[in-house]
GROMACS .gro file of C-alpha atoms in nm:
model
  273
    1MET     CA    1  11.883  16.942  10.789
    2ARG     CA    2  11.631  16.743  10.589
    3LEU     CA    3  11.723  16.329  10.578
    4LYS     CA    4  11.868  16.210  10.277
    5SER     CA    5  11.635  15.958  10.185
    6CYS     CA    6  11.322  16.242  10.203
    7VAL     CA    7  11.549  16.445   9.957
    8ILE     CA    8  11.585  16.132   9.726
    9GLY     CA    9  11.245  15.984   9.746
   10ARG     CA   10  11.102  16.280   9.577
   11ARG     CA   11  11.320  16.335   9.390
   12ARG     CA   12  11.209  16.008   9.224
   13GLY     CA   13  10.870  16.162   9.285
   14LEU     CA   14  10.710  15.988   9.522
   15SER     CA   15  10.358  16.036   9.671
   16SER     CA   16  10.297  16.132   9.938
   17SER     CA   17  10.108  15.798  10.006
   18GLU     CA   18  10.404  15.608   9.846
   19ARG     CA   19  10.560  15.763  10.092
   20MET     CA   20  10.430  15.629  10.419
   21GLU     CA   21  10.357  15.334  10.330
   22ASN     CA   22  10.835  15.268  10.250
   23VAL     CA   23  10.777  15.429  10.609
   24ILE     CA   24  10.496  15.258  10.773
   25SER     CA   25  10.331  14.919  10.778
   26CYS     CA   26   9.939  14.926  10.887
   27PHE     CA   27   9.767  14.587  10.885
   28LYS     CA   28   9.416  14.716  10.850
   29LYS     CA   29   9.314  15.088  10.853
   30LYS     CA   30   9.046  15.258  11.076
   31SER     CA   31   8.948  15.621  10.957
   32GLU     CA   32   8.675  15.626  11.279
   33ALA     CA   33   9.004  15.534  11.522
   34LEU     CA   34   8.957  15.711  11.808
   35ALA     CA   35   9.384  15.692  11.830
   36ARG     CA   36   9.670  15.577  11.640
   37LEU     CA   37   9.896  15.390  11.797
   38ILE     CA   38  10.290  15.467  11.687
   39CYS     CA   39  10.536  15.163  11.744
   40PHE     CA   40  10.935  15.118  11.705
   41PRO     CA   41  11.078  14.828  11.615
   42TRP     CA   42  11.386  14.669  11.923
   43ALA     CA   43  11.756  14.637  11.721
   44GLY     CA   44  11.711  14.474  11.461
   45GLY     CA   45  11.350  14.384  11.467
   46GLY     CA   46  11.046  14.477  11.128
   47SER     CA   47  10.773  14.594  11.169
   48ILE     CA   48  10.527  14.263  11.131
   49HIS     CA   49  10.507  14.231  11.538
   50TYR     CA   50  10.361  14.524  11.594
   51ALA     CA   51  10.220  14.605  11.314
   52ARG     CA   52   9.921  14.270  11.374
   53TRP     CA   53   9.837  14.480  11.728
   54GLY     CA   54   9.610  14.637  11.460
   55LYS     CA   55   9.410  14.308  11.397
   56VAL     CA   56   9.356  14.257  11.732
   57LEU     CA   57   9.286  14.626  11.908
   58ASP     CA   58   8.978  14.697  11.841
   59SER     CA   59   8.803  14.989  11.607
   60SER     CA   60   8.905  15.256  11.814
   61ILE     CA   61   9.290  15.201  11.775
   62GLU     CA   62   9.465  15.212  11.443
   63VAL     CA   63   9.815  15.066  11.414
   64TYR     CA   64  10.101  15.256  11.275
   65ALA     CA   65  10.453  15.035  11.311
   66ILE     CA   66  10.795  15.209  11.173
   67LYS     CA   67  10.980  15.015  10.883
   68LEU     CA   68  11.341  15.131  10.894
   69PRO     CA   69  11.596  15.116  10.606
   70GLY     CA   70  11.732  14.761  10.558
   71ARG     CA   71  11.526  14.533  10.597
   72GLU     CA   72  11.168  14.397  10.499
   73SER     CA   73  10.989  14.574  10.255
   74ARG     CA   74  11.326  14.836  10.265
   75THR     CA   75  11.547  14.610  10.226
   76ASN     CA   76  11.767  14.761   9.956
   77GLU     CA   77  11.776  15.048  10.140
   78PRO     CA   78  12.146  15.114  10.346
   79PHE     CA   79  12.068  15.107  10.758
   80PHE     CA   80  12.049  15.508  10.934
   81GLN     CA   81  12.315  15.603  11.084
   82ASN     CA   82  12.261  15.785  11.399
   83MET     CA   83  11.962  15.859  11.557
   84GLN     CA   84  11.891  16.229  11.474
   85GLN     CA   85  11.795  16.061  11.067
   86ILE     CA   86  11.532  15.825  11.263
   87VAL     CA   87  11.352  16.135  11.354
   88ASP     CA   88  11.406  16.305  11.076
   89GLU     CA   89  11.234  16.048  10.853
   90VAL     CA   90  10.902  15.954  11.093
   91ILE     CA   91  10.805  16.309  11.144
   92ASP     CA   92  10.834  16.389  10.791
   93VAL     CA   93  10.617  16.144  10.612
   94LEU     CA   94  10.336  16.149  10.961
   95LEU     CA   95  10.381  16.490  11.056
   96PRO     CA   96  10.000  16.513  10.877
   97GLU     CA   97   9.885  16.267  11.071
   98LEU     CA   98  10.019  16.382  11.344
   99LYS     CA   99   9.823  16.694  11.373
  100GLU     CA  100   9.570  16.497  11.272
  101LYS     CA  101   9.394  16.261  11.582
  102PRO     CA  102   9.529  16.219  11.918
  103PHE     CA  103   9.850  15.942  11.882
  104ALA     CA  104  10.053  15.777  12.093
  105LEU     CA  105  10.401  15.630  12.156
  106PHE     CA  106  10.577  15.245  12.223
  107GLY     CA  107  10.852  15.078  12.217
  108HIS     CA  108  11.041  14.819  12.336
  109SER     CA  109  11.472  14.848  12.397
  110PHE     CA  110  11.600  15.036  12.086
  111GLY     CA  111  11.237  15.172  12.015
  112ALA     CA  112  11.183  15.269  12.386
  113MET     CA  113  11.481  15.572  12.266
  114THR     CA  114  11.326  15.582  11.995
  115SER     CA  115  10.974  15.651  12.075
  116PHE     CA  116  11.161  15.901  12.351
  117ALA     CA  117  11.336  16.138  12.111
  118ILE     CA  118  11.007  16.166  11.837
  119ALA     CA  119  10.881  16.261  12.171
  120ASP     CA  120  11.145  16.448  12.212
  121ALA     CA  121  11.139  16.671  11.903
  122LEU     CA  122  10.751  16.662  11.803
  123LYS     CA  123  10.714  16.888  12.143
  124ARG     CA  124  10.983  17.113  12.080
  125LEU     CA  125  10.931  17.125  11.674
  126HIS     CA  126  10.605  17.125  11.649
  127ASN     CA  127  10.471  17.191  11.962
  128LEU     CA  128  10.303  16.827  11.926
  129GLU     CA  129  10.242  16.571  12.233
  130PRO     CA  130  10.176  16.131  12.255
  131VAL     CA  131   9.886  16.116  12.397
  132HIS     CA  132  10.040  15.821  12.613
  133ILE     CA  133  10.452  15.751  12.564
  134PHE     CA  134  10.491  15.397  12.694
  135LEU     CA  135  10.839  15.205  12.642
  136SER     CA  136  11.007  14.888  12.688
  137GLY     CA  137  11.298  14.791  12.800
  138ALA     CA  138  11.511  15.041  12.864
  139SER     CA  139  11.714  15.250  13.089
  140ALA     CA  140  11.676  15.640  13.085
  141PRO     CA  141  11.916  15.771  12.762
  142TYR     CA  142  12.013  15.996  13.036
  143SER     CA  143  12.060  15.727  13.334
  144GLU     CA  144  12.430  15.665  13.432
  145MET     CA  145  12.325  15.283  13.371
  146ARG     CA  146  12.256  15.334  13.152
  147ILE     CA  147  12.536  15.543  13.006
  148ASN     CA  148  12.767  15.298  13.191
  149ALA     CA  149  12.627  15.021  13.008
  150VAL     CA  150  12.885  14.748  12.755
  151LYS     CA  151  12.883  14.845  12.431
  152ARG     CA  152  12.727  14.543  12.279
  153SER     CA  153  12.814  14.677  11.862
  154GLU     CA  154  13.156  14.592  12.006
  155LEU     CA  155  13.180  14.270  12.092
  156SER     CA  156  13.363  14.017  11.946
  157ASP     CA  157  13.115  13.743  11.734
  158GLU     CA  158  13.173  13.493  11.886
  159ASP     CA  159  13.102  13.729  12.225
  160PHE     CA  160  12.797  13.890  12.035
  161LEU     CA  161  12.586  13.569  11.923
  162LYS     CA  162  12.625  13.478  12.344
  163TRP     CA  163  12.475  13.789  12.443
  164LEU     CA  164  12.184  13.709  12.164
  165ILE     CA  165  12.137  13.408  12.306
  166SER     CA  166  12.144  13.492  12.667
  167ILE     CA  167  11.856  13.733  12.626
  168GLY     CA  168  11.601  13.500  12.426
  169GLY     CA  169  11.396  13.617  12.160
  170THR     CA  170  11.493  13.472  11.882
  171PRO     CA  171  11.591  13.058  11.824
  172PRO     CA  172  11.853  12.912  11.935
  173GLU     CA  173  11.893  12.700  11.591
  174LEU     CA  174  11.870  13.049  11.382
  175LEU     CA  175  12.159  13.194  11.507
  176ALA     CA  176  12.350  12.838  11.465
  177ASN     CA  177  12.283  12.889  11.100
  178PRO     CA  178  12.491  13.129  10.931
  179GLU     CA  179  12.288  13.201  10.602
  180VAL     CA  180  12.018  13.422  10.880
  181LEU     CA  181  12.314  13.565  11.062
  182LYS     CA  182  12.372  13.729  10.711
  183LEU     CA  183  12.129  13.877  10.654
  184PHE     CA  184  11.983  13.908  11.077
  185LEU     CA  185  12.285  14.061  11.264
  186PRO     CA  186  12.360  14.358  11.003
  187ALA     CA  187  12.018  14.490  11.097
  188LEU     CA  188  12.106  14.479  11.439
  189LYS     CA  189  12.404  14.592  11.382
  190ALA     CA  190  12.344  14.912  11.297
  191ASP     CA  191  12.070  14.949  11.479
  192LEU     CA  192  12.305  14.909  11.814
  193GLN     CA  193  12.560  15.140  11.693
  194VAL     CA  194  12.259  15.430  11.704
  195VAL     CA  195  12.123  15.363  12.004
  196GLU     CA  196  12.461  15.297  12.203
  197ASN     CA  197  12.555  15.714  12.010
  198TYR     CA  198  12.273  15.844  12.147
  199ARG     CA  199  12.306  16.143  12.369
  200CYS     CA  200  12.110  16.347  12.527
  201ASN     CA  201  12.066  16.523  12.903
  202LYS     CA  202  11.893  16.442  13.140
  203PRO     CA  203  11.578  16.764  13.093
  204GLU     CA  204  11.646  17.057  13.353
  205SER     CA  205  11.231  17.001  13.361
  206PRO     CA  206  10.989  16.774  13.221
  207LEU     CA  207  10.915  16.885  12.850
  208LEU     CA  208  10.642  16.695  12.813
  209SER     CA  209  10.276  16.676  13.023
  210CYS     CA  210  10.215  16.253  12.906
  211PRO     CA  211  10.119  15.973  13.110
  212VAL     CA  212  10.399  15.808  13.090
  213THR     CA  213  10.388  15.342  13.111
  214CYS     CA  214  10.719  15.151  13.164
  215PHE     CA  215  10.706  14.724  13.135
  216ASP     CA  216  10.964  14.597  13.132
  217GLY     CA  217  11.043  14.150  13.175
  218LYS     CA  218  11.116  14.059  13.629
  219GLN     CA  219  11.390  13.822  13.429
  220ASP     CA  220  11.509  14.120  13.226
  221ILE     CA  221  11.870  14.182  13.368
  222PRO     CA  222  11.805  14.527  13.583
  223HIS     CA  223  11.722  14.938  13.415
  224ASP     CA  224  11.680  15.219  13.536
  225LEU     CA  225  11.333  15.272  13.482
  226GLN     CA  226  11.260  15.551  13.796
  227ALA     CA  227  11.466  15.802  13.573
  228TRP     CA  228  11.217  15.819  13.253
  229ARG     CA  229  11.040  15.987  13.531
  230ASP     CA  230  11.163  16.306  13.425
  231ILE     CA  231  11.060  16.362  13.159
  232SER     CA  232  10.678  16.455  13.195
  233THR     CA  233  10.462  16.567  13.466
  234GLY     CA  234  10.220  16.360  13.357
  235ASP     CA  235  10.089  16.040  13.579
  236PHE     CA  236  10.450  15.771  13.587
  237THR     CA  237  10.351  15.418  13.616
  238VAL     CA  238  10.616  15.099  13.600
  239ARG     CA  239  10.446  14.747  13.525
  240MET     CA  240  10.690  14.449  13.545
  241LEU     CA  241  10.568  14.118  13.375
  242ASP     CA  242  10.721  13.801  13.393
  243GLY     CA  243  11.017  13.719  13.174
  244SER     CA  244  11.347  13.829  13.053
  245HIS     CA  245  11.430  14.045  12.691
  246PHE     CA  246  11.189  13.941  12.468
  247TYR     CA  247  10.887  13.960  12.768
  248LEU     CA  248  10.669  14.131  12.515
  249LYS     CA  249  10.679  13.790  12.312
  250ASP     CA  250  10.474  13.574  12.504
  251SER     CA  251  10.112  13.571  12.453
  252GLY     CA  252  10.017  13.629  12.781
  253ASN     CA  253  10.212  13.886  12.825
  254GLU     CA  254  10.131  14.072  12.465
  255LYS     CA  255   9.799  14.063  12.621
  256ILE     CA  256   9.804  14.249  12.940
  257ILE     CA  257  10.015  14.501  12.770
  258LEU     CA  258   9.764  14.542  12.506
  259ASP     CA  259   9.475  14.496  12.745
  260TYR     CA  260   9.688  14.860  12.954
  261ILE     CA  261   9.705  14.991  12.638
  262THR     CA  262   9.317  14.990  12.533
  263LYS     CA  263   9.223  15.109  12.832
  264HIS     CA  264   9.456  15.409  12.819
  265LEU     CA  265   9.360  15.527  12.522
  266GLU     CA  266   9.047  15.424  12.440
  267THR     CA  267   8.969  15.775  12.703
  268CYS     CA  268   9.178  15.975  12.574
  269GLU     CA  269   9.019  16.162  12.275
  270MET     CA  270   8.858  16.393  12.622
  271ASP     CA  271   9.205  16.458  12.771
  272TYR     CA  272   9.255  16.513  12.410
  273LEU     CA  273   9.042  16.792  12.393
   0.00000   0.00000   0.00000
């Protein structure tokens, strides 16, 4: 079933470039780039954190940061209700670009699940796969650790705020501001409901053949990173960095991540061909 928002967009006569602009943040176009890095936000997050990577990475890598509805320039659009809606929209908009040159996927937490769901659909439906998939701060969706995890979206407001403070990433003074919470919490809870209701079975055999790298914070709650090994026959690597759930916001850790991504994507064209 074609995604409702895409159908509505076409009815309004949006061109392909306008649809791209609605769904993608790209701070620096790089027509000569060897590869594209497609980045998916964490729960409640926007596209800006990743979009600015396009200005940091060299000319060989172009960055597309996904914008989900209900935030940023899409504030007036309703939140998605399930993972399939995200998959449908992203593939509908990006498929021509993904066929054009090598691409990799990066996602943290909720974004890691989205990255996997996108990769799975691209391979099954279009026989396309990334040259590398970078997954951060999340257990594999079919792992027992993830299935048995507490559903944060069902917590009381008081316990939910305590949890937010415990994982870091959001200044406590913002969480103490009722007006900020009114803007921030709906998107976060909507994304958590999507990911907490997302289900998939452990692959009987790996669907992908690309390398898989998992990043995580050493002080974050444990994640079943090893379970991600089952999604691909490609090389599997785990990199643990100092910090808790939002370890990747630390400038030193960000440099490590971007250097690692650059190293692995600069040679991807040879593997892609």
